[in-house]
Amino acid sequence: MKICIYGAGSIGCYLGGRLAVAGYDVDFIVRPKIQQQLEQYGLTVSDYLGEKNSVPASTLQLGTDPNIAAQADIIFVCVKSAATEQVAHELKDILKKKTIIISFQNGLSNVGILKQVLSEHTILEGMVPFNVAALGNGVFHQGTEGALYVKKHEALVELVTAFNAAHLELKLEQDMQAIQWAKLLLNLNNSVNALSQLPLKQQLSIRAYRQCLAMAQAEALELLKFAKIKPAQLTAVPAQVLPKVLSLPNFIFNLLSKKMLAIDPLARSSMADDLAAGRATEIDWINGEIVNLATQLNLHAPINSKLIQLVKQAENISKAWSAEELKKVLETA
């Protein structure tokens, strides 16, 4: 089985690195900057449990040419959502018909875009539940826990075996819409975390920041209820209860959070990484999905709309928002 990681940023390098460490044949299609880093330092993958493994630069299969994907049996699309359509067109004329494509991307619309362009291929929804931080010098660190999900398909038996060998849990799920909405609810914290400019664990330890997230989630849950969409349960706490739990006083939340999600001090959101690097964020594919749903229902989503506005301002002018300041702005949205 030949695997190709198309868009090997933090998530792509981490997933591909874990599979390469386990001995699988993995090609990485990367940006020139990442290629230079990996050629100099090799690829190291670590996690919150203390596991750390490296792939020497001499054995990495790297490149920037989309044609690398032509011989792949399975392709993981890991590019930012804004680049999905471009990637689909780049792949259209070079892929074997039997190729399976899995979208490990944020948001809900990427698979639909891929299917429109690559109609002859098997394209499946995937979901990465954990955060991966790029620590520099080719090191990519999984900072939170969680099992990967992919749309159930009979051709994925060998891939499940590969992930087991890489010590990454992969679950096959028929109802990926419920999984994706549940992940999106958790990802609403990306904007709050990015605006705070704090590591995830520190940000979530501050009640007012959690209340900001709770407001965004509560708004989203009301819209999902109206649309008759029930998100899956990805943590020990059902999605519908998350806003109440997040709003609890610190001493109670700290007790419950230990059972909800393991987070290490190095973890941070991908949106925070994008802002720090001066890149455009995926805010339109996270909070923007809530605003889009509201529009479809002829309703409004003022909290998530305000977070979009603040993040887009931060893409141009960096500002660290205090918890109370951000809470006050959202309360008046």
Short mmCIF file of C-alpha atoms in Angstrom, two decimals:
data_model
loop_
_atom_site.label_atom_id
_atom_site.label_comp_id
_atom_site.label_asym_id
_atom_site.label_seq_id
_atom_site.Cartn_x
_atom_site.Cartn_y
_atom_site.Cartn_z
CA MET A 1 0.00 0.00 0.00
CA LYS A 2 1.46 3.32 -1.11
CA ILE A 3 0.24 6.33 0.84
CA CYS A 4 0.60 9.95 -0.28
CA ILE A 5 0.21 12.93 2.03
CA TYR A 6 -0.98 15.83 -0.12
CA GLY A 7 -0.31 18.97 1.86
CA ALA A 8 2.14 17.86 4.52
CA GLY A 9 1.82 20.61 7.09
CA SER A 10 1.44 19.85 10.78
CA ILE A 11 -1.33 17.23 10.46
CA GLY A 12 0.05 15.70 7.26
CA CYS A 13 3.60 15.44 8.58
CA TYR A 14 2.38 13.92 11.82
CA LEU A 15 0.11 11.27 10.29
CA GLY A 16 2.60 10.45 7.56
CA GLY A 17 5.46 10.41 10.04
CA ARG A 18 3.69 7.95 12.33
CA LEU A 19 2.98 5.64 9.39
CA ALA A 20 6.56 5.96 8.07
CA VAL A 21 7.94 5.09 11.52
CA ALA A 22 5.78 1.95 11.39
CA GLY A 23 7.45 0.99 8.11
CA TYR A 24 4.82 2.04 5.57
CA ASP A 25 5.54 3.53 2.15
CA VAL A 26 4.66 7.22 2.45
CA ASP A 27 5.20 10.07 -0.01
CA PHE A 28 4.97 13.65 1.23
CA ILE A 29 3.90 16.52 -1.04
CA VAL A 30 5.08 19.58 0.85
CA ARG A 31 5.68 23.29 0.56
CA PRO A 32 9.30 24.20 -0.25
CA LYS A 33 9.84 25.62 3.25
CA ILE A 34 8.75 22.36 4.91
CA GLN A 35 10.79 20.32 2.42
CA GLN A 36 13.92 22.27 3.29
CA GLN A 37 13.33 21.76 7.01
CA LEU A 38 12.73 18.02 6.70
CA GLU A 39 15.73 17.53 4.41
CA GLN A 40 17.90 19.22 7.03
CA TYR A 41 16.52 17.68 10.24
CA GLY A 42 14.48 14.64 9.24
CA LEU A 43 10.96 14.13 10.60
CA THR A 44 10.26 13.62 14.32
CA VAL A 45 6.81 12.81 15.71
CA SER A 46 6.03 13.01 19.43
CA ASP A 47 2.89 12.96 21.58
CA TYR A 48 1.45 13.95 24.94
CA LEU A 49 2.09 10.43 26.29
CA GLY A 50 5.85 10.83 25.86
CA GLU A 51 6.32 8.75 22.70
CA LYS A 52 8.91 10.15 20.29
CA ASN A 53 10.21 8.66 17.03
CA SER A 54 12.17 9.98 14.07
CA VAL A 55 12.50 9.26 10.37
CA PRO A 56 15.96 10.18 8.99
CA ALA A 57 16.02 12.73 6.21
CA SER A 58 17.75 10.21 3.95
CA THR A 59 14.72 7.89 3.98
CA LEU A 60 11.97 10.51 3.63
CA GLN A 61 10.17 10.63 0.28
CA LEU A 62 9.58 14.35 -0.25
CA GLY A 63 8.61 16.58 -3.11
CA THR A 64 6.52 19.56 -4.25
CA ASP A 65 5.25 18.05 -7.55
CA PRO A 66 1.60 16.84 -7.53
CA ASN A 67 2.62 14.04 -9.92
CA ILE A 68 4.10 12.27 -6.90
CA ALA A 69 0.51 11.28 -6.06
CA ALA A 70 0.00 9.42 -9.37
CA GLN A 71 1.07 6.03 -8.01
CA ALA A 72 -0.64 6.29 -4.63
CA ASP A 73 -3.21 3.77 -3.48
CA ILE A 74 -4.48 6.14 -0.78
CA ILE A 75 -4.11 9.92 -0.63
CA PHE A 76 -4.62 11.98 2.52
CA VAL A 77 -5.63 15.52 1.55
CA CYS A 78 -4.34 17.71 4.38
CA VAL A 79 -4.15 21.13 2.75
CA LYS A 80 -5.91 24.17 4.18
CA SER A 81 -9.54 24.25 3.10
CA ALA A 82 -9.04 27.27 0.85
CA ALA A 83 -6.74 25.16 -1.35
CA THR A 84 -9.08 22.17 -1.76
CA GLU A 85 -10.42 23.05 -5.20
CA GLN A 86 -6.92 23.73 -6.52
CA VAL A 87 -5.70 20.36 -5.24
CA ALA A 88 -8.67 18.59 -6.80
CA HIS A 89 -7.85 20.00 -10.24
CA GLU A 90 -4.15 19.17 -9.83
CA LEU A 91 -5.05 15.56 -9.07
CA LYS A 92 -7.74 15.14 -11.72
CA ASP A 93 -5.53 14.10 -14.63
CA ILE A 94 -2.86 12.11 -12.80
CA LEU A 95 -4.68 9.65 -10.51
CA LYS A 96 -5.34 5.97 -11.01
CA LYS A 97 -9.08 5.22 -10.95
CA LYS A 98 -8.76 2.94 -7.93
CA THR A 99 -7.19 5.64 -5.78
CA ILE A 100 -8.93 6.30 -2.46
CA ILE A 101 -8.84 9.92 -1.26
CA ILE A 102 -9.44 10.83 2.37
CA SER A 103 -9.97 14.44 3.40
CA PHE A 104 -8.33 15.06 6.78
CA GLN A 105 -9.29 18.74 6.77
CA ASN A 106 -11.23 21.21 8.87
CA GLY A 107 -14.76 22.15 7.92
CA LEU A 108 -17.65 20.34 6.25
CA SER A 109 -17.45 21.24 2.56
CA ASN A 110 -14.12 19.80 1.41
CA VAL A 111 -15.34 16.34 0.41
CA GLY A 112 -18.13 17.87 -1.67
CA ILE A 113 -15.61 20.01 -3.53
CA LEU A 114 -13.31 17.03 -4.13
CA LYS A 115 -16.21 14.90 -5.39
CA GLN A 116 -17.32 17.55 -7.87
CA VAL A 117 -13.93 17.53 -9.57
CA LEU A 118 -12.80 13.93 -8.94
CA SER A 119 -16.09 12.18 -9.64
CA GLU A 120 -14.49 8.87 -10.68
CA HIS A 121 -12.62 8.37 -7.41
CA THR A 122 -13.59 7.14 -3.97
CA ILE A 123 -13.50 10.18 -1.70
CA LEU A 124 -14.11 9.80 2.01
CA GLU A 125 -14.55 12.13 4.96
CA GLY A 126 -11.86 11.93 7.63
CA MET A 127 -11.56 13.63 11.00
CA VAL A 128 -8.47 14.35 13.08
CA PRO A 129 -9.54 15.02 16.68
CA PHE A 130 -6.22 16.09 18.13
CA ASN A 131 -4.02 19.16 17.87
CA VAL A 132 -0.59 18.93 16.28
CA ALA A 133 1.99 21.65 16.95
CA ALA A 134 4.94 22.28 14.65
CA LEU A 135 7.80 22.77 17.12
CA GLY A 136 10.49 23.51 14.54
CA ASN A 137 13.46 21.50 13.27
CA GLY A 138 11.15 18.86 11.79
CA VAL A 139 9.37 18.08 15.07
CA PHE A 140 5.57 17.64 15.07
CA HIS A 141 3.86 17.08 18.41
CA GLN A 142 0.41 15.65 19.16
CA GLY A 143 -0.77 17.68 22.14
CA THR A 144 -4.25 16.26 22.79
CA GLU A 145 -5.88 12.83 22.71
CA GLY A 146 -8.52 11.31 20.45
CA ALA A 147 -9.27 8.65 17.83
CA LEU A 148 -9.18 9.35 14.11
CA TYR A 149 -12.39 8.79 12.14
CA VAL A 150 -12.91 7.94 8.47
CA LYS A 151 -16.08 7.21 6.51
CA LYS A 152 -16.71 3.47 6.56
CA HIS A 153 -15.60 1.71 3.37
CA GLU A 154 -14.75 -1.89 2.55
CA ALA A 155 -11.41 -0.97 0.98
CA LEU A 156 -9.94 0.44 4.22
CA VAL A 157 -9.04 -2.82 5.98
CA GLU A 158 -5.34 -2.46 5.21
CA LEU A 159 -5.34 1.19 6.26
CA VAL A 160 -6.85 0.33 9.65
CA THR A 161 -4.08 -2.25 10.08
CA ALA A 162 -1.49 0.39 9.19
CA PHE A 163 -2.81 2.87 11.76
CA ASN A 164 -2.89 0.13 14.40
CA ALA A 165 0.76 -0.58 13.63
CA ALA A 166 1.46 3.14 14.01
CA HIS A 167 -0.31 3.12 17.43
CA LEU A 168 -3.00 5.50 16.19
CA GLU A 169 -6.61 4.50 16.72
CA LEU A 170 -8.69 4.74 13.53
CA LYS A 171 -12.46 4.27 13.70
CA LEU A 172 -14.66 3.69 10.66
CA GLU A 173 -18.01 5.48 10.95
CA GLN A 174 -21.03 5.49 8.66
CA ASP A 175 -22.51 8.80 9.88
CA MET A 176 -19.60 11.17 9.36
CA GLN A 177 -21.85 14.24 9.36
CA ALA A 178 -22.50 13.75 13.07
CA ILE A 179 -18.76 13.27 13.68
CA GLN A 180 -17.79 16.35 11.67
CA TRP A 181 -20.30 18.61 13.41
CA ALA A 182 -19.10 17.36 16.80
CA LYS A 183 -15.50 18.13 15.83
CA LEU A 184 -16.54 21.54 14.54
CA LEU A 185 -18.12 22.36 17.90
CA LEU A 186 -14.78 21.62 19.58
CA ASN A 187 -12.92 23.55 16.89
CA LEU A 188 -14.89 26.70 17.73
CA ASN A 189 -12.27 27.12 20.43
CA ASN A 190 -9.61 27.65 17.74
CA SER A 191 -10.68 31.26 17.30
CA VAL A 192 -10.81 31.94 21.04
CA ASN A 193 -7.41 30.31 21.49
CA ALA A 194 -5.88 32.24 18.60
CA LEU A 195 -7.18 35.55 19.94
CA SER A 196 -5.86 34.76 23.43
CA GLN A 197 -2.35 33.98 22.09
CA LEU A 198 -2.00 31.41 24.90
CA PRO A 199 -1.33 27.64 24.85
CA LEU A 200 -4.55 25.64 24.85
CA LYS A 201 -4.22 24.29 28.38
CA GLN A 202 -3.56 27.74 29.82
CA GLN A 203 -6.37 29.35 27.84
CA LEU A 204 -8.90 26.71 28.92
CA SER A 205 -7.89 27.17 32.55
CA ILE A 206 -9.36 30.70 32.46
CA ARG A 207 -13.11 30.72 32.98
CA ALA A 208 -13.91 33.83 30.94
CA TYR A 209 -12.23 32.34 27.85
CA ARG A 210 -14.24 29.14 28.37
CA GLN A 211 -17.39 31.24 28.61
CA CYS A 212 -16.53 32.79 25.23
CA LEU A 213 -16.30 29.30 23.75
CA ALA A 214 -19.51 28.28 25.52
CA MET A 215 -21.36 31.20 23.88
CA ALA A 216 -20.15 30.16 20.42
CA GLN A 217 -21.06 26.52 21.05
CA ALA A 218 -24.49 27.32 22.51
CA GLU A 219 -25.30 29.40 19.45
CA ALA A 220 -24.19 26.57 17.18
CA LEU A 221 -26.15 23.94 19.12
CA GLU A 222 -29.36 25.98 18.85
CA LEU A 223 -28.91 26.15 15.08
CA LEU A 224 -28.14 22.43 14.83
CA LYS A 225 -31.26 21.63 16.86
CA PHE A 226 -33.33 23.80 14.53
CA ALA A 227 -31.79 21.99 11.54
CA LYS A 228 -32.45 18.58 13.18
CA ILE A 229 -28.73 17.70 13.16
CA LYS A 230 -27.48 15.76 16.17
CA PRO A 231 -23.69 15.90 16.68
CA ALA A 232 -21.89 12.77 17.85
CA GLN A 233 -20.33 12.46 21.29
CA LEU A 234 -16.53 12.68 20.94
CA THR A 235 -15.67 13.38 24.58
CA ALA A 236 -16.87 12.06 27.92
CA VAL A 237 -19.42 14.90 27.93
CA PRO A 238 -22.25 14.98 25.32
CA ALA A 239 -21.99 17.87 22.87
CA GLN A 240 -25.24 19.41 24.12
CA VAL A 241 -23.83 19.71 27.66
CA LEU A 242 -20.45 21.23 26.71
CA PRO A 243 -21.44 24.93 27.11
CA LYS A 244 -22.67 24.33 30.66
CA VAL A 245 -19.54 22.41 31.62
CA LEU A 246 -17.26 25.05 30.12
CA SER A 247 -19.01 27.78 32.11
CA LEU A 248 -18.49 26.07 35.47
CA PRO A 249 -16.19 27.63 38.08
CA ASN A 250 -12.53 26.69 37.69
CA PHE A 251 -12.29 24.22 40.56
CA ILE A 252 -15.26 22.18 39.29
CA PHE A 253 -14.22 22.41 35.63
CA ASN A 254 -10.68 21.28 36.46
CA LEU A 255 -12.03 18.12 38.06
CA LEU A 256 -14.31 17.31 35.11
CA SER A 257 -11.84 18.27 32.39
CA LYS A 258 -9.41 15.56 33.44
CA LYS A 259 -12.02 13.04 32.29
CA MET A 260 -12.92 14.97 29.13
CA LEU A 261 -9.70 15.46 27.21
CA ALA A 262 -5.99 15.05 27.87
CA ILE A 263 -4.05 18.19 26.89
CA ASP A 264 -0.35 18.81 27.41
CA PRO A 265 1.27 22.24 27.88
CA LEU A 266 2.69 22.27 24.33
CA ALA A 267 -0.71 22.05 22.63
CA ARG A 268 -2.05 25.02 20.70
CA SER A 269 -4.61 25.48 17.95
CA SER A 270 -3.75 25.44 14.26
CA MET A 271 -5.41 28.85 13.96
CA ALA A 272 -3.01 30.26 16.54
CA ASP A 273 -0.12 28.79 14.51
CA ASP A 274 -1.48 30.42 11.34
CA LEU A 275 -1.74 33.84 12.97
CA ALA A 276 1.75 33.54 14.44
CA ALA A 277 3.13 32.64 11.01
CA GLY A 278 1.28 35.43 9.22
CA ARG A 279 -0.90 32.99 7.24
CA ALA A 280 -4.60 33.30 6.46
CA THR A 281 -6.63 31.22 8.89
CA GLU A 282 -9.41 28.68 8.29
CA ILE A 283 -11.93 30.77 10.22
CA ASP A 284 -14.39 30.68 7.28
CA TRP A 285 -14.37 26.87 7.40
CA ILE A 286 -14.88 26.66 11.17
CA ASN A 287 -16.96 29.50 12.68
CA GLY A 288 -18.00 30.29 9.12
CA GLU A 289 -19.83 26.96 8.91
CA ILE A 290 -22.06 28.09 11.79
CA VAL A 291 -22.80 31.38 10.06
CA ASN A 292 -23.56 29.52 6.81
CA LEU A 293 -25.97 27.20 8.61
CA ALA A 294 -27.72 30.20 10.17
CA THR A 295 -28.07 31.79 6.73
CA GLN A 296 -29.58 28.59 5.32
CA LEU A 297 -32.13 28.64 8.15
CA ASN A 298 -32.84 32.38 7.72
CA LEU A 299 -31.43 32.97 11.18
CA HIS A 300 -28.39 34.77 12.60
CA ALA A 301 -25.21 33.72 14.40
CA PRO A 302 -23.89 36.96 15.98
CA ILE A 303 -21.33 35.33 18.32
CA ASN A 304 -19.63 33.32 15.61
CA SER A 305 -19.88 36.24 13.18
CA LYS A 306 -18.07 38.45 15.69
CA LEU A 307 -15.32 35.85 16.19
CA ILE A 308 -14.83 35.71 12.42
CA GLN A 309 -14.51 39.49 12.34
CA LEU A 310 -11.98 39.56 15.19
CA VAL A 311 -9.82 36.79 13.72
CA LYS A 312 -9.74 38.46 10.31
CA GLN A 313 -8.67 41.69 12.00
CA ALA A 314 -5.93 39.70 13.78
CA GLU A 315 -4.70 38.38 10.42
CA ASN A 316 -3.71 41.99 9.66
CA ILE A 317 -2.94 43.42 13.10
CA SER A 318 -1.82 41.13 15.91
CA LYS A 319 -3.56 41.62 19.24
CA ALA A 320 -3.78 39.43 22.36
CA TRP A 321 -7.31 39.66 23.76
CA SER A 322 -7.74 39.32 27.50
CA ALA A 323 -10.47 36.91 28.62
CA GLU A 324 -12.71 39.59 30.10
CA GLU A 325 -12.25 41.91 27.13
CA LEU A 326 -13.18 39.19 24.64
CA LYS A 327 -16.15 38.06 26.74
CA LYS A 328 -17.51 41.60 26.92
CA VAL A 329 -17.27 42.06 23.14
CA LEU A 330 -19.08 38.77 22.48
CA GLU A 331 -21.79 39.49 25.03
CA THR A 332 -22.67 42.69 23.13
CA ALA A 333 -22.52 41.08 19.68
#
